[in-house]
């Protein structure tokens, strides 16, 4: 992990400046909820809709990926020179020993992802991947997890490492205050992406209505990635939508057909500790 220490001075400077500008008589805005021992549970459903030769949907398939648990295990964690970090831990119910971790700072100006481990567990997205068949694509989408942030592209040698890795630049997951129309740069490496609060929506999950901010992504890839955030209960819904995905045969570069894909993760329950 020593090769990553070169980024620490810039990260420390960034955090110091951010905290400095958020002192004094400045309004305190609602933030992403980070109460210790909060537990979220999500269910993820994937759907494939296949086009026929006339451009109409003629068949579909639905896959239930099961449930995922996300919990806050520390609000005062330390990594090297970083203090008071918020640690999220996430695992699939089917594989509880395979834990993905993310460390954040919830500052006055935004919610920043600082470091992570076990990116292969979840939260990995490779937008430049060429999908040779639906099975490959399914494995990619399954790797996108339910923590507030998602990962950049990593080399194959690092995807399943349990060592702690730092983002080259802190990833700005949310910018405060959250207002309709607000926009910010989420990341610039390994690709550039902005996020925008498009609107507010009432989302029903498991019989409960939540007032949410719909946060969209704007980038150069034809992948629609939306989060629905409630500042009391956190991430309520995540949707990943891709249309006209080509099915490529291993023996021919010509598309054998096209399909539309969706991955929808909905909140099943949220448990908050008693104060």
PDB file of N, CA, C and O in Angstrom, residues 44-46 48 65 123-125 131 135-145 223 240-242 261-264:
ATOM      1  N   UNK A  44     -32.267  -6.425  -4.704  1.00  0.00           N
ATOM      2  CA  UNK A  44     -31.934  -6.004  -6.062  1.00  0.00           C
ATOM      3  C   UNK A  44     -32.541  -6.967  -7.079  1.00  0.00           C
ATOM      4  O   UNK A  44     -32.353  -8.180  -6.985  1.00  0.00           O
ATOM      5  N   UNK A  45     -33.261  -6.402  -8.042  1.00  0.00           N
ATOM      6  CA  UNK A  45     -33.878  -7.163  -9.126  1.00  0.00           C
ATOM      7  C   UNK A  45     -33.285  -6.706 -10.452  1.00  0.00           C
ATOM      8  O   UNK A  45     -33.231  -5.507 -10.739  1.00  0.00           O
ATOM      9  N   UNK A  46     -32.822  -7.655 -11.243  1.00  0.00           N
ATOM     10  CA  UNK A  46     -32.317  -7.366 -12.585  1.00  0.00           C
ATOM     11  C   UNK A  46     -33.319  -7.863 -13.617  1.00  0.00           C
ATOM     12  O   UNK A  46     -33.933  -8.914 -13.444  1.00  0.00           O
ATOM     13  N   UNK A  48     -33.921  -8.271 -17.970  1.00  0.00           N
ATOM     14  CA  UNK A  48     -33.480  -8.201 -19.359  1.00  0.00           C
ATOM     15  C   UNK A  48     -34.719  -8.210 -20.260  1.00  0.00           C
ATOM     16  O   UNK A  48     -35.596  -9.064 -20.089  1.00  0.00           O
ATOM     17  N   UNK A  65     -31.465 -10.936  -7.280  1.00  0.00           N
ATOM     18  CA  UNK A  65     -30.094 -11.089  -6.791  1.00  0.00           C
ATOM     19  C   UNK A  65     -30.026 -11.253  -5.275  1.00  0.00           C
ATOM     20  O   UNK A  65     -28.934 -11.357  -4.716  1.00  0.00           O
ATOM     21  N   UNK A 123     -19.851  -2.630  -5.598  1.00  0.00           N
ATOM     22  CA  UNK A 123     -19.469  -1.259  -5.918  1.00  0.00           C
ATOM     23  C   UNK A 123     -18.390  -1.101  -6.989  1.00  0.00           C
ATOM     24  O   UNK A 123     -17.644  -0.139  -6.984  1.00  0.00           O
ATOM     25  N   UNK A 124     -18.262  -2.032  -7.906  1.00  0.00           N
ATOM     26  CA  UNK A 124     -17.297  -1.880  -8.995  1.00  0.00           C
ATOM     27  C   UNK A 124     -18.062  -1.689 -10.292  1.00  0.00           C
ATOM     28  O   UNK A 124     -19.004  -2.419 -10.574  1.00  0.00           O
ATOM     29  N   UNK A 125     -17.676  -0.692 -11.070  1.00  0.00           N
ATOM     30  CA  UNK A 125     -18.329  -0.501 -12.363  1.00  0.00           C
ATOM     31  C   UNK A 125     -17.258  -0.232 -13.408  1.00  0.00           C
ATOM     32  O   UNK A 125     -16.339   0.562 -13.185  1.00  0.00           O
ATOM     33  N   UNK A 131     -19.256  -6.237 -23.606  1.00  0.00           N
ATOM     34  CA  UNK A 131     -20.017  -7.373 -23.134  1.00  0.00           C
ATOM     35  C   UNK A 131     -20.231  -8.358 -24.271  1.00  0.00           C
ATOM     36  O   UNK A 131     -20.914  -8.065 -25.236  1.00  0.00           O
ATOM     37  N   UNK A 135     -24.519 -12.948 -19.868  1.00  0.00           N
ATOM     38  CA  UNK A 135     -23.980 -13.471 -18.619  1.00  0.00           C
ATOM     39  C   UNK A 135     -22.831 -12.609 -18.111  1.00  0.00           C
ATOM     40  O   UNK A 135     -22.726 -12.315 -16.919  1.00  0.00           O
ATOM     41  N   UNK A 136     -21.952 -12.179 -19.024  1.00  0.00           N
ATOM     42  CA  UNK A 136     -20.863 -11.295 -18.624  1.00  0.00           C
ATOM     43  C   UNK A 136     -21.395  -9.986 -18.075  1.00  0.00           C
ATOM     44  O   UNK A 136     -20.890  -9.441 -17.097  1.00  0.00           O
ATOM     45  N   UNK A 137     -22.419  -9.477 -18.732  1.00  0.00           N
ATOM     46  CA  UNK A 137     -22.995  -8.205 -18.307  1.00  0.00           C
ATOM     47  C   UNK A 137     -23.653  -8.351 -16.933  1.00  0.00           C
ATOM     48  O   UNK A 137     -23.563  -7.468 -16.086  1.00  0.00           O
ATOM     49  N   UNK A 138     -24.309  -9.479 -16.700  1.00  0.00           N
ATOM     50  CA  UNK A 138     -24.942  -9.725 -15.411  1.00  0.00           C
ATOM     51  C   UNK A 138     -23.911  -9.707 -14.290  1.00  0.00           C
ATOM     52  O   UNK A 138     -24.141  -9.135 -13.222  1.00  0.00           O
ATOM     53  N   UNK A 139     -22.760 -10.325 -14.521  1.00  0.00           N
ATOM     54  CA  UNK A 139     -21.728 -10.346 -13.495  1.00  0.00           C
ATOM     55  C   UNK A 139     -21.213  -8.943 -13.194  1.00  0.00           C
ATOM     56  O   UNK A 139     -20.885  -8.623 -12.051  1.00  0.00           O
ATOM     57  N   UNK A 140     -21.146  -8.104 -14.199  1.00  0.00           N
ATOM     58  CA  UNK A 140     -20.710  -6.726 -13.986  1.00  0.00           C
ATOM     59  C   UNK A 140     -21.696  -5.977 -13.113  1.00  0.00           C
ATOM     60  O   UNK A 140     -21.326  -5.344 -12.118  1.00  0.00           O
ATOM     61  N   UNK A 141     -22.967  -6.046 -13.443  1.00  0.00           N
ATOM     62  CA  UNK A 141     -23.968  -5.290 -12.701  1.00  0.00           C
ATOM     63  C   UNK A 141     -24.099  -5.808 -11.279  1.00  0.00           C
ATOM     64  O   UNK A 141     -24.328  -5.049 -10.337  1.00  0.00           O
ATOM     65  N   UNK A 142     -23.921  -7.106 -11.082  1.00  0.00           N
ATOM     66  CA  UNK A 142     -23.977  -7.658  -9.739  1.00  0.00           C
ATOM     67  C   UNK A 142     -22.898  -7.056  -8.843  1.00  0.00           C
ATOM     68  O   UNK A 142     -23.038  -7.029  -7.615  1.00  0.00           O
ATOM     69  N   UNK A 143     -21.828  -6.567  -9.452  1.00  0.00           N
ATOM     70  CA  UNK A 143     -20.727  -6.038  -8.662  1.00  0.00           C
ATOM     71  C   UNK A 143     -20.975  -4.607  -8.203  1.00  0.00           C
ATOM     72  O   UNK A 143     -20.179  -4.058  -7.449  1.00  0.00           O
ATOM     73  N   UNK A 144     -22.058  -3.980  -8.644  1.00  0.00           N
ATOM     74  CA  UNK A 144     -22.362  -2.613  -8.223  1.00  0.00           C
ATOM     75  C   UNK A 144     -23.147  -2.693  -6.922  1.00  0.00           C
ATOM     76  O   UNK A 144     -24.232  -3.228  -6.876  1.00  0.00           O
ATOM     77  N   UNK A 145     -22.577  -2.152  -5.855  1.00  0.00           N
ATOM     78  CA  UNK A 145     -23.192  -2.317  -4.549  1.00  0.00           C
ATOM     79  C   UNK A 145     -24.067  -1.167  -4.127  1.00  0.00           C
ATOM     80  O   UNK A 145     -24.447  -0.317  -4.930  1.00  0.00           O
ATOM     81  N   UNK A 223     -25.023   4.809 -19.739  1.00  0.00           N
ATOM     82  CA  UNK A 223     -25.536   4.109 -18.574  1.00  0.00           C
ATOM     83  C   UNK A 223     -26.247   5.126 -17.699  1.00  0.00           C
ATOM     84  O   UNK A 223     -25.635   6.096 -17.237  1.00  0.00           O
ATOM     85  N   UNK A 240     -30.085   1.353 -12.283  1.00  0.00           N
ATOM     86  CA  UNK A 240     -29.102   1.353 -13.359  1.00  0.00           C
ATOM     87  C   UNK A 240     -29.833   0.890 -14.603  1.00  0.00           C
ATOM     88  O   UNK A 240     -30.384  -0.211 -14.631  1.00  0.00           O
ATOM     89  N   UNK A 241     -29.848   1.729 -15.636  1.00  0.00           N
ATOM     90  CA  UNK A 241     -30.637   1.460 -16.834  1.00  0.00           C
ATOM     91  C   UNK A 241     -29.753   1.612 -18.065  1.00  0.00           C
ATOM     92  O   UNK A 241     -29.044   2.609 -18.221  1.00  0.00           O
ATOM     93  N   UNK A 242     -29.793   0.620 -18.926  1.00  0.00           N
ATOM     94  CA  UNK A 242     -29.019   0.659 -20.165  1.00  0.00           C
ATOM     95  C   UNK A 242     -29.898   0.107 -21.287  1.00  0.00           C
ATOM     96  O   UNK A 242     -30.471  -0.978 -21.152  1.00  0.00           O
ATOM     97  N   UNK A 261     -31.660  -3.329 -20.399  1.00  0.00           N
ATOM     98  CA  UNK A 261     -31.308  -3.859 -19.086  1.00  0.00           C
ATOM     99  C   UNK A 261     -31.700  -2.877 -17.993  1.00  0.00           C
ATOM    100  O   UNK A 261     -31.582  -1.660 -18.145  1.00  0.00           O
ATOM    101  N   UNK A 262     -32.156  -3.413 -16.855  1.00  0.00           N
ATOM    102  CA  UNK A 262     -32.385  -2.588 -15.672  1.00  0.00           C
ATOM    103  C   UNK A 262     -31.969  -3.357 -14.426  1.00  0.00           C
ATOM    104  O   UNK A 262     -32.119  -4.580 -14.347  1.00  0.00           O
ATOM    105  N   UNK A 263     -31.407  -2.642 -13.477  1.00  0.00           N
ATOM    106  CA  UNK A 263     -31.082  -3.186 -12.165  1.00  0.00           C
ATOM    107  C   UNK A 263     -31.655  -2.219 -11.138  1.00  0.00           C
ATOM    108  O   UNK A 263     -31.240  -1.056 -11.069  1.00  0.00           O
ATOM    109  N   UNK A 264     -32.628  -2.675 -10.359  1.00  0.00           N
ATOM    110  CA  UNK A 264     -33.312  -1.816  -9.400  1.00  0.00           C
ATOM    111  C   UNK A 264     -33.093  -2.367  -7.997  1.00  0.00           C
ATOM    112  O   UNK A 264     -33.400  -3.530  -7.715  1.00  0.00           O
TER     113      UNK A 264
END
